[in-house]
PDB file of C-alpha atoms in Angstrom:
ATOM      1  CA  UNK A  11     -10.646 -17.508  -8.353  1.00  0.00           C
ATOM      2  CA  UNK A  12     -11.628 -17.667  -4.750  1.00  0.00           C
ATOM      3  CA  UNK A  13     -12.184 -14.280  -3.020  1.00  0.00           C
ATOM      4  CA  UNK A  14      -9.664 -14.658  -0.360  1.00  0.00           C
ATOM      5  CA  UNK A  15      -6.726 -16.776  -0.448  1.00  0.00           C
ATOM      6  CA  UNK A  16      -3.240 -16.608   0.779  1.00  0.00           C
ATOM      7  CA  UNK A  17       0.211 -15.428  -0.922  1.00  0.00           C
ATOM      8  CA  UNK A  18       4.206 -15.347  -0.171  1.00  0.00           C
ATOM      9  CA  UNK A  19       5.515 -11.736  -0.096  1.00  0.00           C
ATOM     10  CA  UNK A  20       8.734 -10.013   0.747  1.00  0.00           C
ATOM     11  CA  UNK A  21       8.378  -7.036   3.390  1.00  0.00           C
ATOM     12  CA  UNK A  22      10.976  -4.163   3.273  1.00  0.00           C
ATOM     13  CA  UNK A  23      11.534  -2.079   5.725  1.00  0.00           C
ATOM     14  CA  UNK A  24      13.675   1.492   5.970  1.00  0.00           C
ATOM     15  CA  UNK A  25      14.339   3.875   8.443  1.00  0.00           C
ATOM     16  CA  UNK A  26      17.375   5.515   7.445  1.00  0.00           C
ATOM     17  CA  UNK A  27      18.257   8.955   6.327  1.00  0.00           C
ATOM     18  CA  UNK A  28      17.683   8.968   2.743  1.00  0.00           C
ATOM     19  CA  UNK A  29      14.626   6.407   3.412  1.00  0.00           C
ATOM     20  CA  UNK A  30      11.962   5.835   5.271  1.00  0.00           C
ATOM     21  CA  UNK A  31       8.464   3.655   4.207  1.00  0.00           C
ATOM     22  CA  UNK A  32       7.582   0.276   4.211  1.00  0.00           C
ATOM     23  CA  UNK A  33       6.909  -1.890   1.134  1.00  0.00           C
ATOM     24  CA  UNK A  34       5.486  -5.305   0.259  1.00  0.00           C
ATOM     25  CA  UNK A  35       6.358  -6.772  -2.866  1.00  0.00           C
ATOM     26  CA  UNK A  36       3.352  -9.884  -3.393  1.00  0.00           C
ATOM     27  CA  UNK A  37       5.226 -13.638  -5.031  1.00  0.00           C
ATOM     28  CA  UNK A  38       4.088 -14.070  -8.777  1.00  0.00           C
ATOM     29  CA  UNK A  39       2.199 -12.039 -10.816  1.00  0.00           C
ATOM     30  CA  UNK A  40      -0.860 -10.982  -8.883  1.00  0.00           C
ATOM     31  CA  UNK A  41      -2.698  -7.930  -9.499  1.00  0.00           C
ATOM     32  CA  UNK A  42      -4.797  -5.845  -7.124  1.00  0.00           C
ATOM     33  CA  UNK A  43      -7.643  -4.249  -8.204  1.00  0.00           C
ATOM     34  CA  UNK A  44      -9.608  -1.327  -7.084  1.00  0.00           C
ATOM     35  CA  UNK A  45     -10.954  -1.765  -3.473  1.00  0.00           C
ATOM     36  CA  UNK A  46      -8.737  -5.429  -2.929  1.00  0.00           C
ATOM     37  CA  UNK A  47      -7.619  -5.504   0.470  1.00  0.00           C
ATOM     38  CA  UNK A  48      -4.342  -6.919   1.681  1.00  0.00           C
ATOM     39  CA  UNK A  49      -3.363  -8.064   5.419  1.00  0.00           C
ATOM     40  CA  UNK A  50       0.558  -9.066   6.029  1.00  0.00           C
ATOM     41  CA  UNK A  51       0.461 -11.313   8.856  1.00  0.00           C
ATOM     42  CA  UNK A  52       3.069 -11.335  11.875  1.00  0.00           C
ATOM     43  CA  UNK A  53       4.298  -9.375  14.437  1.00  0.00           C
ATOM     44  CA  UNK A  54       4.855  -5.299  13.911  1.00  0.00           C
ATOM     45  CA  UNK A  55       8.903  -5.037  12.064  1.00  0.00           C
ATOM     46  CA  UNK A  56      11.006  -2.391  13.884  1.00  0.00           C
ATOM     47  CA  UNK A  57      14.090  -1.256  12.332  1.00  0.00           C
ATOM     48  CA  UNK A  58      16.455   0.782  14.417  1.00  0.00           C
ATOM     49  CA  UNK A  59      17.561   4.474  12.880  1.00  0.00           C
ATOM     50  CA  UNK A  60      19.823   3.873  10.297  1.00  0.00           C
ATOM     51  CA  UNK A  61      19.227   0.544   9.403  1.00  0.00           C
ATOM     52  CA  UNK A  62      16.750  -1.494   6.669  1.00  0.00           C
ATOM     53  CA  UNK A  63      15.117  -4.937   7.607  1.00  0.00           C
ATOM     54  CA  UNK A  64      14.103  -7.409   4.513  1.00  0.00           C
ATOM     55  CA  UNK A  65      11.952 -10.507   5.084  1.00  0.00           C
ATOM     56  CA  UNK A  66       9.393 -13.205   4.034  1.00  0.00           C
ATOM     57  CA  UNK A  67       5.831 -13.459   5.299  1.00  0.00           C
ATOM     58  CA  UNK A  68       2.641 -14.390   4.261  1.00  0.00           C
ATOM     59  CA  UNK A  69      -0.326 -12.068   3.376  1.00  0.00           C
ATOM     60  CA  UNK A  70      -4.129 -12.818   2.694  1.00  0.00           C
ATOM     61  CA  UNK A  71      -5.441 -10.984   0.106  1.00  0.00           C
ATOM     62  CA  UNK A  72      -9.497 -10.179   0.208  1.00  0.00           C
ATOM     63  CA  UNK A  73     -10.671  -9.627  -3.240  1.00  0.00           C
ATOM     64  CA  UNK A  74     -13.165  -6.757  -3.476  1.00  0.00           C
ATOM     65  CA  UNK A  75     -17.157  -7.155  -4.336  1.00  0.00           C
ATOM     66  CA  UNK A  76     -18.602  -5.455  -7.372  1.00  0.00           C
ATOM     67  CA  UNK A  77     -19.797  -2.456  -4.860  1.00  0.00           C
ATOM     68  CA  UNK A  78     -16.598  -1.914  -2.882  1.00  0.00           C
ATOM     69  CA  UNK A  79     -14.883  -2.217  -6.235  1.00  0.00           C
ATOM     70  CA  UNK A  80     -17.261   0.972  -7.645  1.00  0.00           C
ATOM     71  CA  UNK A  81     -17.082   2.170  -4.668  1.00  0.00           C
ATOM     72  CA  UNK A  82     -13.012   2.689  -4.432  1.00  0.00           C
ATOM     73  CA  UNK A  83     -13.059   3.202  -8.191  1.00  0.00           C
ATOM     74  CA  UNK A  84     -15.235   6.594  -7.577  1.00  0.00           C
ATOM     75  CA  UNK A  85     -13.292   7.812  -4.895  1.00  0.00           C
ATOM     76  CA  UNK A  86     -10.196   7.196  -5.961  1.00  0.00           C
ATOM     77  CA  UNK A  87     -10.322  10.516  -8.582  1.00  0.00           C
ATOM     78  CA  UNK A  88     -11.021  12.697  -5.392  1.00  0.00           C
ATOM     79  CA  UNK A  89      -8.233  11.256  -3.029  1.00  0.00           C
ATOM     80  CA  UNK A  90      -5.509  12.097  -5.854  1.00  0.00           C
ATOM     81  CA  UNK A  91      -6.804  15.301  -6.193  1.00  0.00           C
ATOM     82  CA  UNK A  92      -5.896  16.246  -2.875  1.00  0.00           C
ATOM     83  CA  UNK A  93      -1.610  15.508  -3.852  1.00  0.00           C
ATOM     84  CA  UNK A  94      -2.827  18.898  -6.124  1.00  0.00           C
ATOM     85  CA  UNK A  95      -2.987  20.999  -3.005  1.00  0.00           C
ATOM     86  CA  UNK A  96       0.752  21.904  -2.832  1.00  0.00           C
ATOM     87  CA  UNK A  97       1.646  25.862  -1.921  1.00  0.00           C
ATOM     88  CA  UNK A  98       4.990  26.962  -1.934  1.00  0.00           C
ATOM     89  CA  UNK A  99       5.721  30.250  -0.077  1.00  0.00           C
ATOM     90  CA  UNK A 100       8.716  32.796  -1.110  1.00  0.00           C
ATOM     91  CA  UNK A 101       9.982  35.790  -2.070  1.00  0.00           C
ATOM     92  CA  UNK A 102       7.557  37.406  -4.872  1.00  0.00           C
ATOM     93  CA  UNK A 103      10.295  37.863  -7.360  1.00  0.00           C
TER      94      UNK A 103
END
């Protein structure tokens, strides 16, 4: 498989009250690996307050060498670490 080829995806976008993010959904079965980079080409989607946008585009996706792959793979356990550092604040009961 080539290291960089091009792929259908479906980009949705919400910015509503009980939603807000951005998500790309790639055609077919194709997995990303550790450190694979993916560019969705076109212009910038903006979705007025209160509304969601849904629509095709086409992405490249850059498949990651044996170092960035280590690379991302190492890192990766110290990144999700940091969701750990929650505090909550209260009342002592």
């Amino acid at each position: 498989m080539s290291r960089r080829f091009d792929i259908g995806c479906t980009v949705e976008v919400e910015n509503r009250f009980e939603a807000l993010g951005a998500h790309v959904v790639l055609d077919g079965e194709t997995a990303l690996n550790p450190g694979d980079r993916v560019l969705v080409h076109g212009a910038p989607i903006v979705v007025p307050y209160g509304e969601s946008h849904r629509e095709r585009r086409t992405a490249t996706i850059r498949r990651a060498g044996p170092l960035r792959a280590f690379w991302a793979r190492y890192v990766r356990q110290w990144e999700l670490t940091e969701l750990y550092e929650v505090g909550f604040e209260g009342e002592p009961a």
